[in-house]
PDB file of C-alpha atoms in Angstrom:
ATOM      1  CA  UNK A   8      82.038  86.161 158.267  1.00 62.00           C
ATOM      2  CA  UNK A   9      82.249  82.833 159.877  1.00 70.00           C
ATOM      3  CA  UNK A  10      84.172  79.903 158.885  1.00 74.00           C
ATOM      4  CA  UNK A  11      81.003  77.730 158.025  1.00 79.00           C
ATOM      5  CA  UNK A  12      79.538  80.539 155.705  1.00 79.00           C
ATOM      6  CA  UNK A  13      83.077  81.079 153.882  1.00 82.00           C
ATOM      7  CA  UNK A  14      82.798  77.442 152.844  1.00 87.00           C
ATOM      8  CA  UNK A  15      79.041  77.367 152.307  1.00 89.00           C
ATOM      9  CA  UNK A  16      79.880  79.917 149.553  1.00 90.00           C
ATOM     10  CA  UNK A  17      82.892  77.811 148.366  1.00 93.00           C
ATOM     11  CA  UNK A  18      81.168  74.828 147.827  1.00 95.00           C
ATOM     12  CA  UNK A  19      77.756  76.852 145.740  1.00 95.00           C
ATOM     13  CA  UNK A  20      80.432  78.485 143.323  1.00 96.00           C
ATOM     14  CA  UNK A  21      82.426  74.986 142.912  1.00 97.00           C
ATOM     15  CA  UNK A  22      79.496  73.094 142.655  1.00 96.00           C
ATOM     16  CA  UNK A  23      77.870  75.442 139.535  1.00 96.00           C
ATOM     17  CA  UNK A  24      80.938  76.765 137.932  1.00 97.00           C
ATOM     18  CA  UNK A  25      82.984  73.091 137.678  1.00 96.00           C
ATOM     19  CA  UNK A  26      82.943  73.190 134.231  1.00 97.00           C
ATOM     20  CA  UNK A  27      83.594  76.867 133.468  1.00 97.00           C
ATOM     21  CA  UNK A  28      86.756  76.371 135.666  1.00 98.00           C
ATOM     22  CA  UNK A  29      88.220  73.651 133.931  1.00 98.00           C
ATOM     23  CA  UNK A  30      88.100  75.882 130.719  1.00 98.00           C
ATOM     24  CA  UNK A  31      89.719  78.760 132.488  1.00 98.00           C
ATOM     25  CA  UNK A  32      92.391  76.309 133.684  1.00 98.00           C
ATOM     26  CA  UNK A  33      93.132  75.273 130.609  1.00 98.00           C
ATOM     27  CA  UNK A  34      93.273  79.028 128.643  1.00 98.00           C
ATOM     28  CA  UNK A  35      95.402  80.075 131.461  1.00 98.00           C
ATOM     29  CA  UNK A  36      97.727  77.462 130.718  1.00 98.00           C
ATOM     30  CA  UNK A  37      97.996  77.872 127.738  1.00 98.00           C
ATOM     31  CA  UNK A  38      98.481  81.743 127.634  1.00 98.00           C
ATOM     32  CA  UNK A  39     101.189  81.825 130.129  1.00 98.00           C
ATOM     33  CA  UNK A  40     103.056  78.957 128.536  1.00 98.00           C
ATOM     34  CA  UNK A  41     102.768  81.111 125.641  1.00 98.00           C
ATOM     35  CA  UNK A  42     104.090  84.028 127.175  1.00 98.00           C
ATOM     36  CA  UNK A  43     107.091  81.784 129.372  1.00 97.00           C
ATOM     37  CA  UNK A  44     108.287  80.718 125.660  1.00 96.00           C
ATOM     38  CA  UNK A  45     108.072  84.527 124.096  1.00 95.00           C
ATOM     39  CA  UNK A  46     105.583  83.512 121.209  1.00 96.00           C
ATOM     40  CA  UNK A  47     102.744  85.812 122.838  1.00 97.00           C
ATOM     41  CA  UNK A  48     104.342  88.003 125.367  1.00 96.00           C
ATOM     42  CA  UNK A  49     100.909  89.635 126.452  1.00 97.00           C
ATOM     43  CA  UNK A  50      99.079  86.733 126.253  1.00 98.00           C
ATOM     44  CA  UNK A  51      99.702  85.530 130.037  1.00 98.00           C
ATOM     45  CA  UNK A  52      98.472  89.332 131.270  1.00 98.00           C
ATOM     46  CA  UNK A  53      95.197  88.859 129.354  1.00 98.00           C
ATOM     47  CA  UNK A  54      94.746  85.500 130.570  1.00 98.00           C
ATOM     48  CA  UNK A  55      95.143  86.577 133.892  1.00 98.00           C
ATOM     49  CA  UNK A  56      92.776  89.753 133.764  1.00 98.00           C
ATOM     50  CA  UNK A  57      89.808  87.668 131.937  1.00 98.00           C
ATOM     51  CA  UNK A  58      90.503  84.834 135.297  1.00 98.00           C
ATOM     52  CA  UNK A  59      90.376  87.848 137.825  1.00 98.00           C
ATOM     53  CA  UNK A  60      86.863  89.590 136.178  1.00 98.00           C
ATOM     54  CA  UNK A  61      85.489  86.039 136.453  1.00 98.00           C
ATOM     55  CA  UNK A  62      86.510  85.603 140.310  1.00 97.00           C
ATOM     56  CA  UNK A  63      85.028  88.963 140.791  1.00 97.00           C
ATOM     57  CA  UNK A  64      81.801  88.137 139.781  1.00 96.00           C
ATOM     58  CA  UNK A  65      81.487  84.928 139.289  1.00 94.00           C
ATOM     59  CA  UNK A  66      82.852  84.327 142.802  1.00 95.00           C
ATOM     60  CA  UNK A  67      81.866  87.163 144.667  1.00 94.00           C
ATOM     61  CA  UNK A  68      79.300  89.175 142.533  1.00 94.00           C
ATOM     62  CA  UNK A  69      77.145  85.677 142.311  1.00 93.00           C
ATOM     63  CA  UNK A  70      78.035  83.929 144.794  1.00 92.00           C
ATOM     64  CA  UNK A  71      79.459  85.804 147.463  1.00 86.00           C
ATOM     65  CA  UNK A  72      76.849  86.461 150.704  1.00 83.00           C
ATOM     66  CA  UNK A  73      78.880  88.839 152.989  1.00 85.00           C
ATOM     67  CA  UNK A  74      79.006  92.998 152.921  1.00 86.00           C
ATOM     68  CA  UNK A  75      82.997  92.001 153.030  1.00 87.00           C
ATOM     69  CA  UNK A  76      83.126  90.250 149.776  1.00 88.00           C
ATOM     70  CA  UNK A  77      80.491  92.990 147.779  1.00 92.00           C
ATOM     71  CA  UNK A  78      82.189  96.191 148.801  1.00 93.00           C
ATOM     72  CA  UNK A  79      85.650  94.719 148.902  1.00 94.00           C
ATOM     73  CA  UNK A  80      86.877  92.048 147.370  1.00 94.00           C
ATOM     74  CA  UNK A  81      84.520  92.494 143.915  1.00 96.00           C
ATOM     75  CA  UNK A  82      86.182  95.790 143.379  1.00 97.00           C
ATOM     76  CA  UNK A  83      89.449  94.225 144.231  1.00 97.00           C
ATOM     77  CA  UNK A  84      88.975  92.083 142.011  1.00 98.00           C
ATOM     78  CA  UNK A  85      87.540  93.876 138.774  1.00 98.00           C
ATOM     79  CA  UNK A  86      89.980  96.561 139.139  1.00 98.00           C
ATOM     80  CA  UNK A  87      92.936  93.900 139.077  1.00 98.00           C
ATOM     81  CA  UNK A  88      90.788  91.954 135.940  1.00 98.00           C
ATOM     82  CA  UNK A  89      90.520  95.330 134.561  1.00 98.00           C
ATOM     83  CA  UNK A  90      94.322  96.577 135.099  1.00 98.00           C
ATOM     84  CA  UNK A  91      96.091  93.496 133.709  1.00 98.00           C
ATOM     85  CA  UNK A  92      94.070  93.877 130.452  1.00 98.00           C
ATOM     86  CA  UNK A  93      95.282  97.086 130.171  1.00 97.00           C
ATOM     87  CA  UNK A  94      98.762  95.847 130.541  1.00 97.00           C
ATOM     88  CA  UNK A  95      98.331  93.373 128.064  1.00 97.00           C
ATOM     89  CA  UNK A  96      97.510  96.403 125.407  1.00 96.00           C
ATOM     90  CA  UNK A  97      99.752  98.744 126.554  1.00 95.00           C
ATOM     91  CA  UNK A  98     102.528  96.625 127.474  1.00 94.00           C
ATOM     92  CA  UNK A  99     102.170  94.050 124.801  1.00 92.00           C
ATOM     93  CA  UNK A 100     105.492  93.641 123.679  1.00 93.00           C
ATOM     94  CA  UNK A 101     107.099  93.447 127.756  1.00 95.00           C
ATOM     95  CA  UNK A 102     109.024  89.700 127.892  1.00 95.00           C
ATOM     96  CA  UNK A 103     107.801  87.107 130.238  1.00 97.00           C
ATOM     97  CA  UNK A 104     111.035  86.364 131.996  1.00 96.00           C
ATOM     98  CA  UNK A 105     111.807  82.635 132.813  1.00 96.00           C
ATOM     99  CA  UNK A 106     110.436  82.274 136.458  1.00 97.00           C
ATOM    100  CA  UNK A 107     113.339  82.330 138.767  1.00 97.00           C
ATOM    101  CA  UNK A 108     113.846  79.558 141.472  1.00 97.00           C
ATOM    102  CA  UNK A 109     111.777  81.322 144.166  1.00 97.00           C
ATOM    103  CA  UNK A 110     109.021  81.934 141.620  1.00 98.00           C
ATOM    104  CA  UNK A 111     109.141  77.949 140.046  1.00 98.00           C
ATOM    105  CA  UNK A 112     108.557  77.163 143.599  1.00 98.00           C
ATOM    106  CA  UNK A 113     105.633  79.657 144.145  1.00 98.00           C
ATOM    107  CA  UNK A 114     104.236  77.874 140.832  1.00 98.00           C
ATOM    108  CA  UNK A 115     104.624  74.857 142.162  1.00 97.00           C
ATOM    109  CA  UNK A 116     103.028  75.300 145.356  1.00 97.00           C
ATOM    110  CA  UNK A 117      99.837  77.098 143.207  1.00 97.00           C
ATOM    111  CA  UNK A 118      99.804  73.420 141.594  1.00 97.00           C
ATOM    112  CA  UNK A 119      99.729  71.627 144.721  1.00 97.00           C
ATOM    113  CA  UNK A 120      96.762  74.390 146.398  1.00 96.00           C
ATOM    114  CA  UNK A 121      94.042  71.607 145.753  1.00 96.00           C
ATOM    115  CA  UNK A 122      96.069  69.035 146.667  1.00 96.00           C
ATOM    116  CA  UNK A 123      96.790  70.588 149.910  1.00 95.00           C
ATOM    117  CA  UNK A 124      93.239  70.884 150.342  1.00 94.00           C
ATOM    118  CA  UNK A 125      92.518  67.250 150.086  1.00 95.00           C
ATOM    119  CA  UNK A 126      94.973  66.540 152.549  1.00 95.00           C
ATOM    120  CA  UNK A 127      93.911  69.292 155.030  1.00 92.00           C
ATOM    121  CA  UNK A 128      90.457  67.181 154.899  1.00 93.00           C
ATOM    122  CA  UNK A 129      88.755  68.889 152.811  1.00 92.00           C
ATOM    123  CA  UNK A 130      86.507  67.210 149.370  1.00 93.00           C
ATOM    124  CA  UNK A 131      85.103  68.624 146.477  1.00 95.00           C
ATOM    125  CA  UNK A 132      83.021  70.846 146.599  1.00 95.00           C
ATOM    126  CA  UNK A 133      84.170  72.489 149.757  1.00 94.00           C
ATOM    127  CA  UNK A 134      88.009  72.550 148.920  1.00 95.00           C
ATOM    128  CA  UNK A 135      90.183  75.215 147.073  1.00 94.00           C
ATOM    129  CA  UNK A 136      90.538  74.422 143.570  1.00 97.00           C
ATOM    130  CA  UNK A 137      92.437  75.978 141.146  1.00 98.00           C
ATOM    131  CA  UNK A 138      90.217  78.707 139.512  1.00 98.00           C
ATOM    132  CA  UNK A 139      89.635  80.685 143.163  1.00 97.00           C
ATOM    133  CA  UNK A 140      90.567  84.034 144.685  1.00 96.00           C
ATOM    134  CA  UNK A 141      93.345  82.846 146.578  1.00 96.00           C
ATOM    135  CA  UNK A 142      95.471  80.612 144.324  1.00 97.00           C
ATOM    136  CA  UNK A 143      94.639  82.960 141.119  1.00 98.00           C
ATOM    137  CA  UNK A 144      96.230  86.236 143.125  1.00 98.00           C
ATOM    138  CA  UNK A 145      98.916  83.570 144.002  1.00 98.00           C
ATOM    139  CA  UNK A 146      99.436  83.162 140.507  1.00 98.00           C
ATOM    140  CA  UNK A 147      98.866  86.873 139.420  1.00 98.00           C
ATOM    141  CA  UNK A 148     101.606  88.073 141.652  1.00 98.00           C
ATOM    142  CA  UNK A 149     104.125  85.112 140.493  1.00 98.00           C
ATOM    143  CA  UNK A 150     103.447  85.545 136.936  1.00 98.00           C
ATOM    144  CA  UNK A 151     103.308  88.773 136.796  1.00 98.00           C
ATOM    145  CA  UNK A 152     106.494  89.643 138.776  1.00 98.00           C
ATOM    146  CA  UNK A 153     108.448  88.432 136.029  1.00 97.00           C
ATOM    147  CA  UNK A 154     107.636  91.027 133.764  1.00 97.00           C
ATOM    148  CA  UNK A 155     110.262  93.978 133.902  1.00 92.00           C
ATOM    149  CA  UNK A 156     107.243  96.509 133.331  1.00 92.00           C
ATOM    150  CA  UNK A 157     104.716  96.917 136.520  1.00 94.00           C
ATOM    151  CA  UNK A 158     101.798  98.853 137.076  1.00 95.00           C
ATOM    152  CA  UNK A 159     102.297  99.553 140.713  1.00 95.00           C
ATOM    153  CA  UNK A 160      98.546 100.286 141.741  1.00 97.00           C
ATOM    154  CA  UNK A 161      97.888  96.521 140.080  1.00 98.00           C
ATOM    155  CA  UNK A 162     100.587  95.009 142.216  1.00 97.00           C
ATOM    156  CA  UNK A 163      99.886  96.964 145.116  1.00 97.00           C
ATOM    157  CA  UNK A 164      95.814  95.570 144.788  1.00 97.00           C
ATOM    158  CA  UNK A 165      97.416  91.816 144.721  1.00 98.00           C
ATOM    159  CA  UNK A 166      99.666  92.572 147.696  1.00 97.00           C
ATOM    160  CA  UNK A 167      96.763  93.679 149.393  1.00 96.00           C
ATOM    161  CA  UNK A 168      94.692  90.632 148.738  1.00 96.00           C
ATOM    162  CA  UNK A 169      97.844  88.422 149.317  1.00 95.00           C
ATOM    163  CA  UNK A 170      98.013  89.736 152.980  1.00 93.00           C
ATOM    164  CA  UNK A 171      94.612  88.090 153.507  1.00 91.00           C
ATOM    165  CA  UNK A 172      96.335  84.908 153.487  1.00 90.00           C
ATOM    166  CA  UNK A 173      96.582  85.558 157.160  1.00 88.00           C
ATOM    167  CA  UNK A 174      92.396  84.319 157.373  1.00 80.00           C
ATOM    168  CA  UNK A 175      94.175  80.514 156.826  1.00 77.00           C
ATOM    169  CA  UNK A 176      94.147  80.253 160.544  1.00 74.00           C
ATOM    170  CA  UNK A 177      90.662  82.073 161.461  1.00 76.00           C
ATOM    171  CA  UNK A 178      88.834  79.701 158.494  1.00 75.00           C
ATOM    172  CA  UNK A 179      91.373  76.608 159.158  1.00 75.00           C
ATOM    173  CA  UNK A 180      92.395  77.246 155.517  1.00 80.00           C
ATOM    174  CA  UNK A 181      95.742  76.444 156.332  1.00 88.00           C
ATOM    175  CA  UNK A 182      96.171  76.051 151.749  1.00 91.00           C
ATOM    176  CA  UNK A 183      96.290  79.777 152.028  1.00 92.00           C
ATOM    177  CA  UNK A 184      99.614  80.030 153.854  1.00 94.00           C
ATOM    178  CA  UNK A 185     100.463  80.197 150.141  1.00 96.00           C
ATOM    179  CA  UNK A 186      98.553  83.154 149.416  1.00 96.00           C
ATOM    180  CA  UNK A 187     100.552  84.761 152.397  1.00 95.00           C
ATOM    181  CA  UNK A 188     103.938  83.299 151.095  1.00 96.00           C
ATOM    182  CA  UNK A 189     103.027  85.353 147.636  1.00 97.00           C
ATOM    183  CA  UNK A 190     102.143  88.383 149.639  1.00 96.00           C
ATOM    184  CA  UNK A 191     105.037  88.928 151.115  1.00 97.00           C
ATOM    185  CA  UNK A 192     106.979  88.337 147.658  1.00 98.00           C
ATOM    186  CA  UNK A 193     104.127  91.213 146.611  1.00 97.00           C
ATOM    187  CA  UNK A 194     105.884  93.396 149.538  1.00 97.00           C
ATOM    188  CA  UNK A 195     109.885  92.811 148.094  1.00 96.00           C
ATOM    189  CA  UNK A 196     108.473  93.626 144.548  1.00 97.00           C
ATOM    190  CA  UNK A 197     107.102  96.736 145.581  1.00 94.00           C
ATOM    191  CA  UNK A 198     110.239  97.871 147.649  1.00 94.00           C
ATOM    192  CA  UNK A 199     111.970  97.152 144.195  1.00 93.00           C
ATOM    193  CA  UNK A 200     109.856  99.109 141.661  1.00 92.00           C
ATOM    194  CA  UNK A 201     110.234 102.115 144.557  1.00 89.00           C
ATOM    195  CA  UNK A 202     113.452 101.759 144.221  1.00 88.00           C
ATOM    196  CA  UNK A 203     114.131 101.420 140.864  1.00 86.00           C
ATOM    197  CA  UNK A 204     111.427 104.204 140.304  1.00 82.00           C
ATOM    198  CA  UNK A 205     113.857 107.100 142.241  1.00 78.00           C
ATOM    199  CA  UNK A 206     117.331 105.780 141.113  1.00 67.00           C
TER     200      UNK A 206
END
């Protein structure tokens, strides 16, 4: 997959789904402020799971063109949809933990991913916005790594897809440094469930 086709299918998805995204950005923020202040403790799980089924096939399903985004990152991405709405059932009561410093700033830099865009010379719709693969596994694996209970195979599929990050050089999406940053936090919270998993 070449650089010009990665954006080509950037800009289509952008382009139709403007409005849809907005409305996911806003649900999301609202079910993980929910969840951050303990009134709906699942609520930032399901939020999360109904934002990765949409990347999967809204994104890639629809929109994606390459053998590399049908075989694997759709099924990457409906299994993770798929796995954090389990959680949110059979986890529901786990606390949200107040997002530690290193996780506030992983937040923060998710905030600033279209922002970083715009400055990398990028416009709309050929930019990152919120609502994308990247900066929602970004999220995912923030969010979701302050929860005391993990499903390992979910954060194992983020980690994965956080690794990617490394493609910020080969499609000068240098925004997706940040996906990197979070997949390597992926990495230290998998070392830590092993651990905790055999003591």
């Amino acid at each position: 997959m070449n650089a010009q086709a990665f954006w080509n299918v950037i800009g289509n998805y952008n382009e139709q789904t403007k409005l849809i995204q907005i409305g996911l950005l806003i649900f999301l923020t609202l079910a993980i402020t929910l969840s951050y202040i303990g009134k709906v403790n699942w609520a930032a799980k399901f939020a999360l799971g109904i934002t990765n089924l949409f990347i999967g096939i809204g994104f890639f399903a629809w929109y994606g063109t390459e053998p590399i985004q049908k075989f694997f990152a759709l099924p990457l991405y409906l299994l993770c949809g798929i796995l954090f709405l389990y959680e949110s059932w059979h986890n529901k009561n786990d606390l949200l933990e107040k997002p530690t410093s290193f996780q506030s700033l992983l937040i923060v830099l998710y905030l600033l991913y279209p922002f970083i865009s715009v400055v990398l010379g990028n416009s709309f719709p050929q930019m990152v916005t919120y609502i994308m693969p990247c900066p929602i596994v970004s999220l995912s694996i923030t969010v979701y790594a302050g929860y005391k209970r993990k499903n390992k195979l979910l954060l194992l599929l983020l980690t994965i897809w956080g690794f990617t990050g490394i493609k910020s050089v080969i499609f000068n999406a240098y925004e997706d440094i940040i996906l990197l940053i979070c997949g390597f936090y992926g990495i230290a919270l998998m070392v830590n469930e092993i651990k905790q998993s055999k003591s």
